[in-house]
XYZ file of C-alpha atoms in Angstrom:
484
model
C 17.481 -0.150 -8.528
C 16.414 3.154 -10.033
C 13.135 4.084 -9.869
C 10.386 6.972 -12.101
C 7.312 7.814 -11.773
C 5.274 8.767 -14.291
C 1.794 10.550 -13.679
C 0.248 11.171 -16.906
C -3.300 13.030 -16.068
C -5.949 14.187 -18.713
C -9.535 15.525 -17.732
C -11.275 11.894 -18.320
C -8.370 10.249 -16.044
C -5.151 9.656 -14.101
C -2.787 6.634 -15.147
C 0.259 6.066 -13.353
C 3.650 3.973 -14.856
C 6.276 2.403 -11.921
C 9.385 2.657 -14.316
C 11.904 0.243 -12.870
C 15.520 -0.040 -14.552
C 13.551 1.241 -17.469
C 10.990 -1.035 -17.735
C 6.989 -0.742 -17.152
C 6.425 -2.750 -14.048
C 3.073 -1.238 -12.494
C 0.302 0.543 -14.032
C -2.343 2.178 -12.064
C -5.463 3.825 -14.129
C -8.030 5.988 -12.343
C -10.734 7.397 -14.240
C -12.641 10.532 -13.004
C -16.081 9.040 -13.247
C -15.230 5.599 -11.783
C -12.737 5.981 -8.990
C -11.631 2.707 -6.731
C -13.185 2.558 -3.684
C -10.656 0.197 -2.095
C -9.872 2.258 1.641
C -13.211 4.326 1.573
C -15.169 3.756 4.775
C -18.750 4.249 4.685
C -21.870 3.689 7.063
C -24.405 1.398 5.817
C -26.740 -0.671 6.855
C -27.392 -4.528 6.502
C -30.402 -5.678 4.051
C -29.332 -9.201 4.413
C -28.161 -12.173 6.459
C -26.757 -14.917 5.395
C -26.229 -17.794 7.702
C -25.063 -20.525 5.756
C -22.454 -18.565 3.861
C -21.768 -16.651 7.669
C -21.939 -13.485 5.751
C -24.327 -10.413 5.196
C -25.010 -8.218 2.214
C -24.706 -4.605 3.244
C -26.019 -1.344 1.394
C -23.198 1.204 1.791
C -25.090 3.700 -1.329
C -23.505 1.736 -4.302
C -24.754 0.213 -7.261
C -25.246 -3.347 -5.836
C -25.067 -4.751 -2.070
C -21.648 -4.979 -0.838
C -20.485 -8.561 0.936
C -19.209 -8.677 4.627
C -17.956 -12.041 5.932
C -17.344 -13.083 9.753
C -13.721 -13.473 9.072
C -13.387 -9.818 8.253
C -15.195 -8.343 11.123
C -14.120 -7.015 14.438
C -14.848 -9.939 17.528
C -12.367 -11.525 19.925
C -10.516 -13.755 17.255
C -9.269 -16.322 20.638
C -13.132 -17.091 21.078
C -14.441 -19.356 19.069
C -16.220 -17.920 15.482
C -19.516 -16.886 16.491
C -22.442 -17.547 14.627
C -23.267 -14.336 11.386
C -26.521 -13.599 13.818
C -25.384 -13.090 17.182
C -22.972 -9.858 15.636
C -25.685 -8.821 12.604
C -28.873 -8.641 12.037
C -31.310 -7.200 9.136
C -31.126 -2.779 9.840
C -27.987 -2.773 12.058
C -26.203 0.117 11.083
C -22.385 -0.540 10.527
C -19.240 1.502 9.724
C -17.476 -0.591 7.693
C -14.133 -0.201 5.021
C -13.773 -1.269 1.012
C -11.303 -4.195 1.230
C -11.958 -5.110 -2.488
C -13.269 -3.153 -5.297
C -16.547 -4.495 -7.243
C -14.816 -7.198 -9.969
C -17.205 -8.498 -12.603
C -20.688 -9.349 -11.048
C -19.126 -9.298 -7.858
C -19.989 -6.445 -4.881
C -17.734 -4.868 -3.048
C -16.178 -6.887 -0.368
C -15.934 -4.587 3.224
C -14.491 -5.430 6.926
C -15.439 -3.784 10.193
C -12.222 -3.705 11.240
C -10.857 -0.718 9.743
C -7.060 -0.020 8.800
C -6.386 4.224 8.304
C -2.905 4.524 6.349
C -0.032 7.353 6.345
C 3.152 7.205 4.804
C 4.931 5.317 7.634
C 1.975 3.967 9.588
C -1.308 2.081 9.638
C -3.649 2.755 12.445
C -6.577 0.213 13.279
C -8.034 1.752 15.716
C -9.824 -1.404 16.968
C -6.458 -3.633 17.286
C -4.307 -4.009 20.619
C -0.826 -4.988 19.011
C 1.984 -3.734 17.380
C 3.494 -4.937 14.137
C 6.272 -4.237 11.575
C 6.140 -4.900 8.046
C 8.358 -7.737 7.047
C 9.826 -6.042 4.300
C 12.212 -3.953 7.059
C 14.543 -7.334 7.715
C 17.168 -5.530 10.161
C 15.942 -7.332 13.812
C 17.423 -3.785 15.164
C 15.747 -1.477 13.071
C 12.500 -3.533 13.751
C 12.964 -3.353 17.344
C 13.556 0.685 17.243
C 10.589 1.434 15.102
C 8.152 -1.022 17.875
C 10.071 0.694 20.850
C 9.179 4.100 18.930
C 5.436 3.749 18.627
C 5.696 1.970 22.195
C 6.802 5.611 23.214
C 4.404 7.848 21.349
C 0.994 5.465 22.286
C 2.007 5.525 26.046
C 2.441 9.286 26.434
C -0.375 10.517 24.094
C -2.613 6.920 25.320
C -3.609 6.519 21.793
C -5.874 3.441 21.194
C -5.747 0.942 18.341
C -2.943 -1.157 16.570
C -0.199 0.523 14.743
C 1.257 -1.421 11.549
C 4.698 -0.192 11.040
C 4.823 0.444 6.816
C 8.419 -0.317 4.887
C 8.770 3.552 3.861
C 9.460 4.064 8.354
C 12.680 1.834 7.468
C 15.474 4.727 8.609
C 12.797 7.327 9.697
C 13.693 9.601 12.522
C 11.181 9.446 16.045
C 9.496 13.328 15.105
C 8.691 12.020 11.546
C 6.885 9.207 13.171
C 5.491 11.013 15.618
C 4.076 13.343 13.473
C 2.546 10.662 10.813
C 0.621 9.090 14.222
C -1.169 12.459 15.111
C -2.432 12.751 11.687
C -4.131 9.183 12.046
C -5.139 10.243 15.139
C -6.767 13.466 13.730
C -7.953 11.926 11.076
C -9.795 8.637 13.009
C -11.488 11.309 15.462
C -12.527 13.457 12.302
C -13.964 10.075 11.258
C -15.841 9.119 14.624
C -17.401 12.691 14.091
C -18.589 12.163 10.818
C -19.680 8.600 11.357
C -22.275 10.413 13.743
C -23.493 13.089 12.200
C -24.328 11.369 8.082
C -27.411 9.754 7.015
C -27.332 6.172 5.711
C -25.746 4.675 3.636
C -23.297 7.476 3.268
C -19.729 7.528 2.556
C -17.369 8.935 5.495
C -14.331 8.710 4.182
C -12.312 8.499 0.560
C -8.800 7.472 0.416
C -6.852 10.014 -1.451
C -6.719 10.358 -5.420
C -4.202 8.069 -7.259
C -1.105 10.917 -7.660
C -1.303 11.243 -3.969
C -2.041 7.532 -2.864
C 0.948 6.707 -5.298
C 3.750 9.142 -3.996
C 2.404 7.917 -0.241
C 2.361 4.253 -1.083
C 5.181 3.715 -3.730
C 7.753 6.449 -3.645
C 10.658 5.571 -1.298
C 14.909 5.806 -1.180
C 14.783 4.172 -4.923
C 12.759 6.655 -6.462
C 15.030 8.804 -8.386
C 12.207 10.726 -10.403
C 8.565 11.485 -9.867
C 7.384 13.348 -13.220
C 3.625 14.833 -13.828
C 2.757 15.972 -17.232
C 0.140 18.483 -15.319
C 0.570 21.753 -13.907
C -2.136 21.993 -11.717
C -1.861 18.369 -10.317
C 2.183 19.188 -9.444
C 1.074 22.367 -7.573
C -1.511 20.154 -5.785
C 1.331 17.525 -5.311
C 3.947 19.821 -4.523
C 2.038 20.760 -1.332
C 1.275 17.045 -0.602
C 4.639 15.979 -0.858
C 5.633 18.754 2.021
C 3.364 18.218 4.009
C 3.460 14.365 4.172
C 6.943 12.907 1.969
C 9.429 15.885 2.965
C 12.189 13.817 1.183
C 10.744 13.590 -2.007
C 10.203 17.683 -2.619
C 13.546 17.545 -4.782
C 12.632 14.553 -6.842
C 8.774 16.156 -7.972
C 8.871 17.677 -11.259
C 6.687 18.990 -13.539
C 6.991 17.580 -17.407
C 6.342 20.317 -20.143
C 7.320 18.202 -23.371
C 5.627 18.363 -26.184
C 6.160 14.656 -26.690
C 3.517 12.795 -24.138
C 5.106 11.387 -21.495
C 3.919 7.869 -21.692
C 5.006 7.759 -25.283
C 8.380 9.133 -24.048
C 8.835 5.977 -21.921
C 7.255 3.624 -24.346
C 4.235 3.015 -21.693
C 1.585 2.370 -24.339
C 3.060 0.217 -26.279
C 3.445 -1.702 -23.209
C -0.156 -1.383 -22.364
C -1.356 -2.454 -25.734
C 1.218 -5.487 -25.404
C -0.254 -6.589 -21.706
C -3.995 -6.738 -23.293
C -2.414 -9.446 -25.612
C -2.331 -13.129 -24.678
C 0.727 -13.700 -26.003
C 4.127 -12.343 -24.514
C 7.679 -13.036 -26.402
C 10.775 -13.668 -24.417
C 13.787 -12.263 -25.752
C 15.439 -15.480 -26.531
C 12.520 -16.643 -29.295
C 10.148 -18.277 -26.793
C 7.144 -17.050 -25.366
C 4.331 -17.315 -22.750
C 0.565 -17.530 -23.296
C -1.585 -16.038 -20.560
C -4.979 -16.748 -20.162
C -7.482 -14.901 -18.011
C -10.610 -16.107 -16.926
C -13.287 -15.851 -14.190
C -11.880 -18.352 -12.174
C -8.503 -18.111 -12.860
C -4.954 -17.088 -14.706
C -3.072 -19.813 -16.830
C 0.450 -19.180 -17.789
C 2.156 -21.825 -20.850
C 5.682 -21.593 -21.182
C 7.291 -22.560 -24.566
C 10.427 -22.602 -26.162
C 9.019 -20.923 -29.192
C 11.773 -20.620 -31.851
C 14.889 -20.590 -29.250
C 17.143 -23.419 -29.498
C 20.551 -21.769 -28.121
C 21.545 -24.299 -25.912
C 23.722 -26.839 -26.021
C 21.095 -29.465 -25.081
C 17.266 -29.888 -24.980
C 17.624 -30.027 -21.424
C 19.936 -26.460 -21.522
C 17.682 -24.518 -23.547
C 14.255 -25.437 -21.169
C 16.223 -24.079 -18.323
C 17.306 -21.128 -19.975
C 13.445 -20.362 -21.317
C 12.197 -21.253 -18.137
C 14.806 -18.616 -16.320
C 14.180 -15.894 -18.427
C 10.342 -16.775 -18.102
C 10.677 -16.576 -14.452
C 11.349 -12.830 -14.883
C 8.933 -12.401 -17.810
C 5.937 -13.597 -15.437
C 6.436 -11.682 -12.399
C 6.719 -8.464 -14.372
C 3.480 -9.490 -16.013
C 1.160 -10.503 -12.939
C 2.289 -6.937 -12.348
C 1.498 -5.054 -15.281
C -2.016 -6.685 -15.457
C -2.087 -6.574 -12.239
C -3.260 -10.114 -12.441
C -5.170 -11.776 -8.752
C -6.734 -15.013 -7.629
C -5.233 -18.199 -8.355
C -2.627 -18.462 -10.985
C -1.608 -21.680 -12.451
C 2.057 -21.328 -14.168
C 2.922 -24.165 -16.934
C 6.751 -24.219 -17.081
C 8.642 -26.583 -19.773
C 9.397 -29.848 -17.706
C 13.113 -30.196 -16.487
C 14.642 -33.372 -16.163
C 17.018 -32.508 -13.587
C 16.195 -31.447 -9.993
C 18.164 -28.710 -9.756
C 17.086 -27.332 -12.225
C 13.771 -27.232 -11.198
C 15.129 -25.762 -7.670
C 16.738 -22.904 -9.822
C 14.316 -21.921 -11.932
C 11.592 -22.043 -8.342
C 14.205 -19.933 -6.642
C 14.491 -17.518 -9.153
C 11.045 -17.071 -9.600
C 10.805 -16.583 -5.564
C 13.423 -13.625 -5.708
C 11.382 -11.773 -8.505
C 8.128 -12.328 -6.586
C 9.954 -10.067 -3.634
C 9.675 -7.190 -6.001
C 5.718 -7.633 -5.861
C 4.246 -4.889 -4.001
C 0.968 -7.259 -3.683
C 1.173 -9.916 -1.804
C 1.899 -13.057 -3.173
C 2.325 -17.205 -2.467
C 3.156 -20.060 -4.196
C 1.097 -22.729 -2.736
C 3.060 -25.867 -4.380
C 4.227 -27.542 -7.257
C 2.024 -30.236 -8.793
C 2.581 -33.659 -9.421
C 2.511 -32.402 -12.947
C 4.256 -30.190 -12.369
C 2.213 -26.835 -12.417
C 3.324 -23.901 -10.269
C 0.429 -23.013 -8.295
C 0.649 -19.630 -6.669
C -2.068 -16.644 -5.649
C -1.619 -12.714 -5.855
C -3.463 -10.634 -3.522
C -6.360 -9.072 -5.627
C -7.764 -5.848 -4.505
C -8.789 -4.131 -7.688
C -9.591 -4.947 -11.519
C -6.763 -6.027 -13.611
C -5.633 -3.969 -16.457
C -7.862 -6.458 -18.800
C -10.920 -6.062 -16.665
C -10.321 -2.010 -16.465
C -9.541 -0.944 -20.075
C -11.790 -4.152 -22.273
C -15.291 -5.688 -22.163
C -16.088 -9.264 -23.312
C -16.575 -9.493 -27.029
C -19.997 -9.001 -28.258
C -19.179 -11.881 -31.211
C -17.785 -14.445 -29.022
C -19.585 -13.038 -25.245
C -16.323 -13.452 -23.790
C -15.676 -17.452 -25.031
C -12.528 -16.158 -27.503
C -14.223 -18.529 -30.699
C -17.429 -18.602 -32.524
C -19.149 -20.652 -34.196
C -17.960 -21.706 -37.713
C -19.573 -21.074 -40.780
C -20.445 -24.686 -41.428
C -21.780 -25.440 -37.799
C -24.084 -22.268 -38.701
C -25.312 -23.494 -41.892
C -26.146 -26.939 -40.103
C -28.161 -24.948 -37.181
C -29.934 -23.039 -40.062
C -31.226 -26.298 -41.590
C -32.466 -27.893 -38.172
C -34.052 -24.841 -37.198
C -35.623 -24.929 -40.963
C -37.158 -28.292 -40.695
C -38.818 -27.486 -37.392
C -40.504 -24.420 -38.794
C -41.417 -26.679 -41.666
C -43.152 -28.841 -38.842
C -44.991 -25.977 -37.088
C -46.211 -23.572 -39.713
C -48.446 -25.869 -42.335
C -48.239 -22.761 -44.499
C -46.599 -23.561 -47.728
C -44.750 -20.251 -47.828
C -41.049 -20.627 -48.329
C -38.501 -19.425 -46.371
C -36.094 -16.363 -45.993
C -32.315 -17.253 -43.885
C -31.285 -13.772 -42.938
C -27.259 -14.158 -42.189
C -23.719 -13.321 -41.997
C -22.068 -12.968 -45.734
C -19.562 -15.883 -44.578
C -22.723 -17.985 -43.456
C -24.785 -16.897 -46.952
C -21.816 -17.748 -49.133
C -20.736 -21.456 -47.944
C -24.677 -21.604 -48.020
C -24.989 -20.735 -51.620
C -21.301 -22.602 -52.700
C -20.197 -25.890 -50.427
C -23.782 -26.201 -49.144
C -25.631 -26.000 -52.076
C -26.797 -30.088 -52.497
C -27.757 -30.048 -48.781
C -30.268 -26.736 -49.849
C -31.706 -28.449 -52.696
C -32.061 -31.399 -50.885
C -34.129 -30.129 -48.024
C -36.285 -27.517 -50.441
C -37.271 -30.997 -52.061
C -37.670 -32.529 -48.664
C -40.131 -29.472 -47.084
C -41.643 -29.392 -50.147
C -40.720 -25.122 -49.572
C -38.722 -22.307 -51.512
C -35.392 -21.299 -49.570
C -34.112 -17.569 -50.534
C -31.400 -16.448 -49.036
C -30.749 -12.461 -47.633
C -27.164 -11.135 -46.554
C -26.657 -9.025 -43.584
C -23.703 -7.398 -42.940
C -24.630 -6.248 -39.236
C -25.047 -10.034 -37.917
C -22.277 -11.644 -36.208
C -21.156 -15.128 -37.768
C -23.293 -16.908 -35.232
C -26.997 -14.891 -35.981
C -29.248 -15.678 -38.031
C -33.013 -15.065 -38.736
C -35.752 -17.297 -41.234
C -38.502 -15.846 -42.336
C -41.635 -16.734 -43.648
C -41.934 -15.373 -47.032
């Protein structure tokens, strides 16, 4: 698999494309005045306790409280789970990391036990173990890279658990070596500063998205790693050889005239993940639906009938959807639970197909993800690790017509709202002034046209004069009456 990436930067923000065989896969936005805080570690201080949820609310100098549950905090985990107040109480100060960025209404959500990443390594410098990502699949090269950091914390008696990243896969010992010093550096820098700040205060920000992106997602597949910005390559070149040696040769500054994301076709991608509905190259299609509680994914055949059977062409739709879905949930960088609606199959294997497909393209996911089962109805039910805002929540807000719902109100059940509210005003003002419906021009007209009878016959009922005022600024659903 051949791999680009694309680091498009402007003044306003940084967006990042994964270009896999050609195709958009990721997309990362960062925007200068509203950077992630997902890694930062701050020291803050607990306003809060909440013992029935065994959780506190912590201020860490944001915009609302941030939320720290038990599970995520540092105690022996073989004891049994302690109650919220014998570790935290109201003004305990706490250093504590962003595990999730603020989604919706939602506050940040932190942990006390804090992970510090490199390329190759992750130090927690409150752990005791030693562990491997499960990416690297060779039992031998898993066993060199634990002997390896085995080595290095027993002559320099560094403390903490080391997590072994997928990028160490093939690393020589002094590369290793030289990522755990940083981390060491760095989590003494950060006992320093954890000292010396006020609270709440931030200690520590993980690095801007170019740099995060080359650390986190560049590896042996990446063929190209193009920025459309002078000064962020210069600040990248000296990143990369300091930290990613190997990928010096592969860094490369774009001068086009022609933007780069156009080049690649990444907006038009963008513009087609914000849509609900995605078309699969054989004539069907998939419906995604996000919500607050979570994703829906319909599968349909759409207008593709290729195969020799009914039976032939579900499978087919439901293969190529298989494919179709796991690039999406990583476009839109979709999270929570996701409930996937293939076409029912008749014939057990091909349900077992289509479930192992779907596995293999999941591998690709750099988030982690799990299908919990298949329902009796035979719903996929999966979740996706969710650690920032997906690429709906980032780039839209709710509509102000609809607040979100994705309908309004008709016309007619408008015009039957207007009359109710009419005959109550009737009741509570004995005035004998008429009355004045401000409106929408599609509410005015069916008022005027297809409700006409209904107007006369409440005017004759209220005993009252009913005029009638356009406004184009309303929505379909507002409305005002007067007294006039």
């Amino acid at each position: 698999m051949s791999d680009e990436l694309l680091i498009n930067v402007t003044p306003m923000e940084c967006r990042v494309a994964l270009i896999q065989n050609g195709t958009v896969n990721e997309l990362f936005v960062e925007r200068t005045v509203k950077r992630g805080l997902v890694g930062n570690i701050y020291k803050g201080k607990v306003v809060r306790v909440l013992p029935g949820m065994q959780a506190a609310f912590v201020d860490i100098g944001l915009s609302r409280t941030a939320f720290l549950h038990i599970n995520d905090m540092v105690w022996q985990k073989n004891q049994p789970t302690p109650n919220v107040f014998e570790l935290l109480q109201p003004g305990q100060i706490l250093t504590v990391q962003v595990m999730k960025d603020m989604l919706g209404t939602k506050g940040a959500r932190l942990s006390t036990d804090l992970s510090i990443p490199s390329r190759y390594l992750v130090l927690m410098p409150y752990g005791s173990h030693i562990g491997v990502s499960q990416r690297i699949e060779s039992e031998e090269e898993r066993d060199r890279l634990r002997s390896i950091i085995e080595r290095i914390q027993g002559e320099h008696k560094l403390p903490g658990s080391v997590i072994v990243r997928t990028a160490a896969d093939g690393i020589d010992e002094a590369s290793i070596a030289q990522d755990m010093c940083y981390l060491v550096k760095l989590w003494e820098y950060i006992q320093r500063k954890q000292k010396a700040i006020a609270v709440p205060s931030l200690i520590f920000e993980e690095l801007p998205l170019p740099q995060r992106v080359i650390r986190d997602l560049a590896n042996e597949n990446t063929a190209k790693i193009y920025v459309d910005s002078r000064e962020i390559h210069s600040k990248l070149q000296d990143f990369v050889k300091e930290f990613v040696p190997n990928m010096e040769q592969h860094l490369l500054h774009y001068p086009g005239e022609r933007p780069l994301f156009d080049l690649y076709n990444v907006e038009e991608d963008i513009q087609k993940a914000l849509q609900t509905r995605v078309a699969l190259k054989s004539g069907g299609y998939l419906m995604i639906d996000q919500t607050e509680a979570m994703t829906t994914i319909d599968v349909n055949t759409g207008s593709y009938v290729g195969g020799r059977t009914l039976e032939d062409t579900v499978f087919k739709t439901n293969m190529e959807a298989t494919q179709v879905i796991a690039r999406q949930l990583r476009l839109r960088n979709l999270g929570g639970i996701i409930i996937i609606d293939f076409i029912d199959m008749q014939e057990a294997e091909h349900r077992e197909a289509v479930m192992q497909h779907f596995d293999k393209m999941l591998e690709r996911d750099h988030a982690k993800t799990k299908i919990t089962q298949v329902s009796e109805l035979g719903l996929v039910e999966m979740t996706r690790k969710r650690t920032r805002e997906s690429l709906e929540h980032l780039l839209c807000e709710s509509c102000p017509t609809c607040q979100g719902r994705g309908y309004v109100k008709t016309a007619e059940t408008v015009c039957y709202e207007i009359f109710r509210e009419i005959l109550r005003y009737a009741r509570a003002f004995e005035s004998q002034s008429g009355f004045t419906v401000v409106a929408h021009p599609s509410v005015i007209d069916r008022l005027l046209t297809a409700e006409a009878p209904a107007v006369a016959d409440l005017e004759h009922f209220i005993h009252r004069v009913i005029k009638f005022q356009v406004e184009n600024l309303y929505t379909q659903e507002q409305y005002d009456i007067i007294l006039s």
